[in-house]
PDB file of C-alpha atoms and ligand atoms in Angstrom:
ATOM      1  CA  UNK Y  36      17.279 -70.627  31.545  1.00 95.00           C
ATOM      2  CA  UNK Y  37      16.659 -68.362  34.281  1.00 97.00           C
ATOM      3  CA  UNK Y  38      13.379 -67.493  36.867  1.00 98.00           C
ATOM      4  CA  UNK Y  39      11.458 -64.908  37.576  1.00 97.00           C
ATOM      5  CA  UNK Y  40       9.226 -64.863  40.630  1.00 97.00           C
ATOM      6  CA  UNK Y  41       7.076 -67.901  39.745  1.00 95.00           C
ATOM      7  CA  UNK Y  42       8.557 -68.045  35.937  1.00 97.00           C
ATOM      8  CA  UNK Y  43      10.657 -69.904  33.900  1.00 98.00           C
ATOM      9  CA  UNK Y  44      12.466 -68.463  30.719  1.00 98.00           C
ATOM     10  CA  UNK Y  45      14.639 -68.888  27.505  1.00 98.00           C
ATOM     11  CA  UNK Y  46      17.154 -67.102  25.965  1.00 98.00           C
ATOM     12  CA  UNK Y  47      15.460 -65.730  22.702  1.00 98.00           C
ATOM     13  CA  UNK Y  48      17.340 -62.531  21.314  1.00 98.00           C
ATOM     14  CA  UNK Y  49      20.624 -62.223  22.777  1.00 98.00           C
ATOM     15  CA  UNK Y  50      23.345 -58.981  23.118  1.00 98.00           C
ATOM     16  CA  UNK Y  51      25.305 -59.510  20.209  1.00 98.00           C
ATOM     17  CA  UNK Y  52      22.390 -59.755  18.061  1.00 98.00           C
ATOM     18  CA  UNK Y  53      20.020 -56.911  19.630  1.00 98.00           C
ATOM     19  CA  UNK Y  54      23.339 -54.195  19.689  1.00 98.00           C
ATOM     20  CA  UNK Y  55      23.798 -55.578  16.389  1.00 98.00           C
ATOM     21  CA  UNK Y  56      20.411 -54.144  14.977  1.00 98.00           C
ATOM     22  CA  UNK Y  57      20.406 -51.394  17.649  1.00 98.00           C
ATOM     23  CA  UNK Y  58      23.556 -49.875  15.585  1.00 98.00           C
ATOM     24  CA  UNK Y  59      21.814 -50.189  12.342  1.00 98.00           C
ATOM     25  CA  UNK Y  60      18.752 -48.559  13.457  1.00 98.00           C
ATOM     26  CA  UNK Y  61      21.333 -45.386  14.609  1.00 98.00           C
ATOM     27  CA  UNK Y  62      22.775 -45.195  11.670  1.00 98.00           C
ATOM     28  CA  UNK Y  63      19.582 -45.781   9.851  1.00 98.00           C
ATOM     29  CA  UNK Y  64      18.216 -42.740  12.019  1.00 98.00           C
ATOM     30  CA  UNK Y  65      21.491 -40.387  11.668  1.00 98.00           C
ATOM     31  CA  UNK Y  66      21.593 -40.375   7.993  1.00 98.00           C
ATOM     32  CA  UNK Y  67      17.391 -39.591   7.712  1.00 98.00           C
ATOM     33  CA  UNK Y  68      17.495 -36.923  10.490  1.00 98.00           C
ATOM     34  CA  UNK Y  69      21.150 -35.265   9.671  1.00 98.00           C
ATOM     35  CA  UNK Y  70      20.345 -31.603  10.608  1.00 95.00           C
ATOM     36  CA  UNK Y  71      16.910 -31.820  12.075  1.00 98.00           C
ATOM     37  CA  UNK Y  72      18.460 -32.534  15.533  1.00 98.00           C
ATOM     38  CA  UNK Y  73      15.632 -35.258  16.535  1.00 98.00           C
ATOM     39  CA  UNK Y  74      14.158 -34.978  20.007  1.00 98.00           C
ATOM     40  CA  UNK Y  75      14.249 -38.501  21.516  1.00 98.00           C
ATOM     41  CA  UNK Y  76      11.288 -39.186  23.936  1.00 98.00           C
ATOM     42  CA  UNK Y  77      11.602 -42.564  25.636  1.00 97.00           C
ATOM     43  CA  UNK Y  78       9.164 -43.875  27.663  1.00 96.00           C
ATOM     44  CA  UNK Y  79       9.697 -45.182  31.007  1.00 96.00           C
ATOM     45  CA  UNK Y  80      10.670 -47.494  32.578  1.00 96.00           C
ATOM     46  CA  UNK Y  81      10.828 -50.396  29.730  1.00 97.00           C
ATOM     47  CA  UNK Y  82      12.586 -48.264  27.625  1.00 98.00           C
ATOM     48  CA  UNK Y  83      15.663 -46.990  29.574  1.00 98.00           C
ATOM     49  CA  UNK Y  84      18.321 -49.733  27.898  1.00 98.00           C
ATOM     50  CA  UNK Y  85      17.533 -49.579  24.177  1.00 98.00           C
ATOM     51  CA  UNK Y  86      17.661 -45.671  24.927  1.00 98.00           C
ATOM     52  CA  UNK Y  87      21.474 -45.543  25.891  1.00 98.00           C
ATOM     53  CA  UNK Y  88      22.199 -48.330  23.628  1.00 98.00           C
ATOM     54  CA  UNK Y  89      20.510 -46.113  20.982  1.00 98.00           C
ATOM     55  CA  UNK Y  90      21.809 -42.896  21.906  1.00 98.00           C
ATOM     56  CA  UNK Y  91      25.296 -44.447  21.577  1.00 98.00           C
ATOM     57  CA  UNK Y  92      24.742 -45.316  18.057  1.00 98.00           C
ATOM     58  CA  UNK Y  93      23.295 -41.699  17.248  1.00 98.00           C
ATOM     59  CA  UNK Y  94      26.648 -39.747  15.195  1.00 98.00           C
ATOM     60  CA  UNK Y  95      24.395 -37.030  14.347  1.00 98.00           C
ATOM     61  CA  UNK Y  96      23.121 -33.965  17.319  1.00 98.00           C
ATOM     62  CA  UNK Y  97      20.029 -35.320  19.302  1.00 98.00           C
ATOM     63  CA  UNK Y  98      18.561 -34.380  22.027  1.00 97.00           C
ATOM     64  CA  UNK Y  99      16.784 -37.015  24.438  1.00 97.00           C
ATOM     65  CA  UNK Y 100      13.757 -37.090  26.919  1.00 97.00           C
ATOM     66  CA  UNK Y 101      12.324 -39.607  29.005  1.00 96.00           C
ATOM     67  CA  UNK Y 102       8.530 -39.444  29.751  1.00 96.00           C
ATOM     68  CA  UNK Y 103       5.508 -41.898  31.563  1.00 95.00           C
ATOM     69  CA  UNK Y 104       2.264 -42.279  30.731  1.00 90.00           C
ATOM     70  CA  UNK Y 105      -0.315 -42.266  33.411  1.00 84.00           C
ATOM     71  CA  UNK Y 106      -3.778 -42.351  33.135  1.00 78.00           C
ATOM     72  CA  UNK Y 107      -5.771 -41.100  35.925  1.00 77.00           C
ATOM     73  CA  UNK Y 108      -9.850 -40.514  37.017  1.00 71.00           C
ATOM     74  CA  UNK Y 109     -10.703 -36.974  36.419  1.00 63.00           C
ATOM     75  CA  UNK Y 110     -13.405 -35.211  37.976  1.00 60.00           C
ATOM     76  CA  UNK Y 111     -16.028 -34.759  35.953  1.00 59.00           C
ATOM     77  CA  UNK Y 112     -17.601 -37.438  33.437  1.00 59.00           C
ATOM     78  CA  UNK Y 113     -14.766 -38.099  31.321  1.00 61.00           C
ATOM     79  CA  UNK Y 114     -13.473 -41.119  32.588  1.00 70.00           C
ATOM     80  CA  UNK Y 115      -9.971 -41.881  32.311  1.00 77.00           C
ATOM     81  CA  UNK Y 116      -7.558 -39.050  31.491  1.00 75.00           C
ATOM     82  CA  UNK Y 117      -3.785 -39.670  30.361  1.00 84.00           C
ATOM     83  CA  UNK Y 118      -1.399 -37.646  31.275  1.00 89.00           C
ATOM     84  CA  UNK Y 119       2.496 -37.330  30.406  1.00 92.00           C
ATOM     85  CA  UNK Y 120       4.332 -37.092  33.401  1.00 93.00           C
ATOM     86  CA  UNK Y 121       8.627 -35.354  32.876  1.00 91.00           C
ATOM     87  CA  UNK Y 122       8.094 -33.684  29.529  1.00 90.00           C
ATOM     88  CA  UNK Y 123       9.568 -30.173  30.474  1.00 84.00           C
ATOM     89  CA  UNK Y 124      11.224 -29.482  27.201  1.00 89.00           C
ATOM     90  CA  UNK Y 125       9.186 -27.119  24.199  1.00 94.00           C
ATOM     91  CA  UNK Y 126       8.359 -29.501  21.370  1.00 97.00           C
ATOM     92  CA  UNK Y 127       6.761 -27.008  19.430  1.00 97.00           C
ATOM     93  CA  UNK Y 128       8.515 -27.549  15.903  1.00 98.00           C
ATOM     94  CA  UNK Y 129      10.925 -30.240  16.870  1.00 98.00           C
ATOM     95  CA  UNK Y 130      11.674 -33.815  15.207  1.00 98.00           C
ATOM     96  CA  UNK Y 131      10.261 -36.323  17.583  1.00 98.00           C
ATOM     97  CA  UNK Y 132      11.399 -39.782  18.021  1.00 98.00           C
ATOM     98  CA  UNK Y 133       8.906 -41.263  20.240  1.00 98.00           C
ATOM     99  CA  UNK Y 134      11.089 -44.595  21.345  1.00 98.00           C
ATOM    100  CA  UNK Y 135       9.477 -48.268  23.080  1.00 98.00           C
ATOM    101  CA  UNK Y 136      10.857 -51.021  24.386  1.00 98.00           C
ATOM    102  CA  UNK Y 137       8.079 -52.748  22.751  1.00 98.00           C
ATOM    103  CA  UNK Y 138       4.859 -52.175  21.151  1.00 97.00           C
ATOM    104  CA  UNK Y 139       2.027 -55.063  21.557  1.00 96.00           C
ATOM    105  CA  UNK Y 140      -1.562 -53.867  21.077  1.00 95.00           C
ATOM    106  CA  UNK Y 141      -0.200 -50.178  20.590  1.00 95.00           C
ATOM    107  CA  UNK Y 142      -2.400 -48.776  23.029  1.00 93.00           C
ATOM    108  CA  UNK Y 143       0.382 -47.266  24.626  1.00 93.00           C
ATOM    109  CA  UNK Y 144       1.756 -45.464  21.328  1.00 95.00           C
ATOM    110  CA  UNK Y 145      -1.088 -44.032  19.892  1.00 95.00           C
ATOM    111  CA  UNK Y 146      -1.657 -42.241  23.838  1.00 93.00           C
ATOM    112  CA  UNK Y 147       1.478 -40.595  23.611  1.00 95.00           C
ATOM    113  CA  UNK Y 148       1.571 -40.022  19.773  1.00 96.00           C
ATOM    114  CA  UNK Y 149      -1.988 -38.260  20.789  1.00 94.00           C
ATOM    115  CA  UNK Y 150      -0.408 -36.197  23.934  1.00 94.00           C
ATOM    116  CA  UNK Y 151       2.862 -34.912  21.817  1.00 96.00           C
ATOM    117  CA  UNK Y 152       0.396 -34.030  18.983  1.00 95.00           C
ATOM    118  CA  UNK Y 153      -1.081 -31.387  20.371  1.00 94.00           C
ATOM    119  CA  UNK Y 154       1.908 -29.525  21.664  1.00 95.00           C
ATOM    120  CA  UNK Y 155       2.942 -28.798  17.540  1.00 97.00           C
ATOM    121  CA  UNK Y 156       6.129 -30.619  17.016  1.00 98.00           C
ATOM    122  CA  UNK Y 157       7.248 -30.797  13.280  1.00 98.00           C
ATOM    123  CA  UNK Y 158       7.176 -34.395  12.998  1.00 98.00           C
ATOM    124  CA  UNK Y 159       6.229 -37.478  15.063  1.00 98.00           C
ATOM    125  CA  UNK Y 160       7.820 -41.005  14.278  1.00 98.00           C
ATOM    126  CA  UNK Y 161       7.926 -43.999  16.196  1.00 98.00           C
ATOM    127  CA  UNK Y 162      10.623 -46.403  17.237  1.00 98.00           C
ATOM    128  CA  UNK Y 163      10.717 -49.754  18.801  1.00 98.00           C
ATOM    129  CA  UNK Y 164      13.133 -52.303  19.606  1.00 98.00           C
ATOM    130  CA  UNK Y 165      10.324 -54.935  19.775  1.00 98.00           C
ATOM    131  CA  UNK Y 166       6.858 -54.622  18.103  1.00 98.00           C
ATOM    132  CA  UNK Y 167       4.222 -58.047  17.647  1.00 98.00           C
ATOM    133  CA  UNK Y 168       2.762 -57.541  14.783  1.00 98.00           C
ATOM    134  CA  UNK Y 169      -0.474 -60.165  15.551  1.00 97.00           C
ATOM    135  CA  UNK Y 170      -1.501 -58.530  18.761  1.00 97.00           C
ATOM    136  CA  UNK Y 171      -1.077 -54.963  17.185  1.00 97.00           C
ATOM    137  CA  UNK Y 172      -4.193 -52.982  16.664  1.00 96.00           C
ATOM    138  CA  UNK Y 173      -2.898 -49.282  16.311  1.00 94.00           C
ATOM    139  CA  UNK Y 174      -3.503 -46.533  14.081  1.00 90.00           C
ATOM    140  CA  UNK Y 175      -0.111 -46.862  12.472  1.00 94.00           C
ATOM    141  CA  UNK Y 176       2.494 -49.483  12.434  1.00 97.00           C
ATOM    142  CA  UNK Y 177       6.079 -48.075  13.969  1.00 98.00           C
ATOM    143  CA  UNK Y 178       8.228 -46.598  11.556  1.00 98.00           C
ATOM    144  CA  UNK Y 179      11.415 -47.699  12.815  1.00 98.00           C
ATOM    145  CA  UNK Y 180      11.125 -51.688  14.070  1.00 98.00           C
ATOM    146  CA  UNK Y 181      14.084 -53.656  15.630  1.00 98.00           C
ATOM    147  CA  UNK Y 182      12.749 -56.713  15.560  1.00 98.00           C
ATOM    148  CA  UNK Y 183       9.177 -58.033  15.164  1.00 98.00           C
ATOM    149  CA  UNK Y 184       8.651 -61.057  17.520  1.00 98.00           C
ATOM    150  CA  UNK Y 185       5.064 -63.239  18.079  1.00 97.00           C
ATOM    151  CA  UNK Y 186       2.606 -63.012  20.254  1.00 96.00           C
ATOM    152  CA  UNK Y 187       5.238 -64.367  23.462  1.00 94.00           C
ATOM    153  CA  UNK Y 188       6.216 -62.930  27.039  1.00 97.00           C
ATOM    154  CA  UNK Y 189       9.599 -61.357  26.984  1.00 97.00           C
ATOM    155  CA  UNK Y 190      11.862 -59.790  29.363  1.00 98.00           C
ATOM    156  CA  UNK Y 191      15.107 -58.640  29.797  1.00 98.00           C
ATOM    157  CA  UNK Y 192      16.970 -55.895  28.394  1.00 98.00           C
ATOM    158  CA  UNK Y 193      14.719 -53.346  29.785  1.00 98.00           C
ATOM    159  CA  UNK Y 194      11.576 -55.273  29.637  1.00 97.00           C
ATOM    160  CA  UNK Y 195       9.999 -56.720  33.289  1.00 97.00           C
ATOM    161  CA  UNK Y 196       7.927 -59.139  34.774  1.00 97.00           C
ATOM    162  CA  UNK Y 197       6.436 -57.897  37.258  1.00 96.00           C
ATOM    163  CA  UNK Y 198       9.382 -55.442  38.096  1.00 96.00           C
ATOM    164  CA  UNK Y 199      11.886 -58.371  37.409  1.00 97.00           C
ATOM    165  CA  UNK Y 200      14.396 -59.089  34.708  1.00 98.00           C
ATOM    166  CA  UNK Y 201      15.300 -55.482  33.538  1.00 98.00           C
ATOM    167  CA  UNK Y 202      18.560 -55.469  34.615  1.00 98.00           C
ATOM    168  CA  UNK Y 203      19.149 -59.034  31.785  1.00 98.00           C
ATOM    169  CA  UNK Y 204      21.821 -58.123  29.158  1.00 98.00           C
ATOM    170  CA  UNK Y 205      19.660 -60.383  26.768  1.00 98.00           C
ATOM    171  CA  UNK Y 206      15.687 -60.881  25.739  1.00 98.00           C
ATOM    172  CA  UNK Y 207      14.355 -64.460  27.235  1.00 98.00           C
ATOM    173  CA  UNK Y 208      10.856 -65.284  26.636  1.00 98.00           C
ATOM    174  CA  UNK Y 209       8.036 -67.641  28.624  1.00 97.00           C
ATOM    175  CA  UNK Y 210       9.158 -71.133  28.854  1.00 95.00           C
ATOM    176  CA  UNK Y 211       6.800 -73.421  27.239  1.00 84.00           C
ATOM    177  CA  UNK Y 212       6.192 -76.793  29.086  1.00 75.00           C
TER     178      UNK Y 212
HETATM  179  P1  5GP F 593       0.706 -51.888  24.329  1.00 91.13           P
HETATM  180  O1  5GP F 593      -0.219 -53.057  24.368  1.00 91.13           O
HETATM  181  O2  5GP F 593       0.049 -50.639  24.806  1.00 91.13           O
HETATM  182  O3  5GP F 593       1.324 -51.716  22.943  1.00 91.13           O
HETATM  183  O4  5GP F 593       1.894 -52.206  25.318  1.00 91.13           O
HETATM  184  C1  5GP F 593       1.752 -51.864  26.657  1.00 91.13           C
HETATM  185  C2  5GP F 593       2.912 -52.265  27.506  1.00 91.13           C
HETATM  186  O5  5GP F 593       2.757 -53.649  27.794  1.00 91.13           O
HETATM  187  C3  5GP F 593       4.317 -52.159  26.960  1.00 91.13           C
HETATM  188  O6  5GP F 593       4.870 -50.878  27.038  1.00 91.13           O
HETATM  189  C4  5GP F 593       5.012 -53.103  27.923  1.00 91.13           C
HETATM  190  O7  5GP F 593       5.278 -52.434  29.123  1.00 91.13           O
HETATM  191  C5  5GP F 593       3.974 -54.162  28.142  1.00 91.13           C
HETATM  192  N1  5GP F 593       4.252 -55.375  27.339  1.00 91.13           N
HETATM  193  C6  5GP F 593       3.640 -55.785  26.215  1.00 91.13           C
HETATM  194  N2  5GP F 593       4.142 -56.967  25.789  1.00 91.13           N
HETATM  195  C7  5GP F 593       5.114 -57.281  26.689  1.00 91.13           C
HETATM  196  C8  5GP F 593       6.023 -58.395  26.815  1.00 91.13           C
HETATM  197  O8  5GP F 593       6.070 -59.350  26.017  1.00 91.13           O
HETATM  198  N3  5GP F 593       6.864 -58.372  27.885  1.00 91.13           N
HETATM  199  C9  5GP F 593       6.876 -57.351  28.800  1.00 91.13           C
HETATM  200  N4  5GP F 593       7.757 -57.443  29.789  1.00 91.13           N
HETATM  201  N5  5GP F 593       6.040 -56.301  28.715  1.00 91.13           N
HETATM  202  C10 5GP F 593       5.175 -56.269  27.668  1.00 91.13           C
HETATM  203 MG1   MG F 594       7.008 -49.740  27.492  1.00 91.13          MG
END
């Protein structure tokens, strides 16, 4: 068990087993995008571990970006505007792999499925390494899932709470008392 600021966890998914499906989900990937040369856009910060993990397990050329969403007032009447922040590279006609750490209400996704829409990329698919399917309430369930989990708070392994626990080789969740 470890702690995080005020928080007590448990190991839940550990290395072996999350590297384990992280190299199925690259081979998975290579043999279904073999000469489309995917475009990789990970978004930060959750998602920088399962994106070299991933990218390790790719045997096929890829290309990789790492984006974040913000979402900020604009001026006039239109309330909140989102806004990808680091995307420099042309997506116009490319094979995008839009990758998560996790997906939970899918909020998140369907913002940046919206924002890479518009820019006319060949295809858009989605990856995660964790998706909860009960909290989900998205346009489109991921297309490429590593593991689906329940409604629980986990970190680790990319994931944070409250900026802690992203450096943990494994996924703990919540401690239940
Ligand atoms: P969404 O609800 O838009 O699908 O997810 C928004 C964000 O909430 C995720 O990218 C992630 O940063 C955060 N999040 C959702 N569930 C969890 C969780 O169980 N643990 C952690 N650390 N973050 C989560
Ligand atoms: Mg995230």
């Amino acid at each position: 068990m470890i702690t995080l600021h005020d928080k007590v966890f448990e190991p839940f998914i550990l290395e072996d087993e999350i590297l384990d499906r992280i190299g199925t989900m690259g081979a998975t990937l290579s043999t279904e995008y073999a000469d489309k040369k995917p475009l990789f856009i990970a978004v930060l910060n959750g998602s920088f571990m399962v994106s070299a993990d991933l990218m390790k397990c790719m045997s096929i050329p890829c290309e990789i970006s790492f984006v974040k969403v913000s979402s900020y007032h604009g001026t006039s009447s239109t309330g909140r505007v989102d806004e990808l922040i680091g995307l420099n590279t042309d997506i116009k006609g490319r094979h995008i792999i839009l990758l998560e750490d996790i997906v939970d209400t899918g909020v998140t996704v369907d913002k940046v499925v919206k924002l890479l829409s518009v820019a006319g990329p060949a295809s858009v698919k989605t990856c995660t390494l964790l998706f909860k399917p009960d909290a989900f309430k998205g346009k489109k369930t991921p297309d490429y899932i590593g593991f689906s989990v329940p409604e629980l708070f986990v970190v680790g392994y990319g994931l944070d709470y409250d900026e802690l626990g992203r450096n943990l080789r494994d996924i703990y969740k919540l401690k239940e008392d």
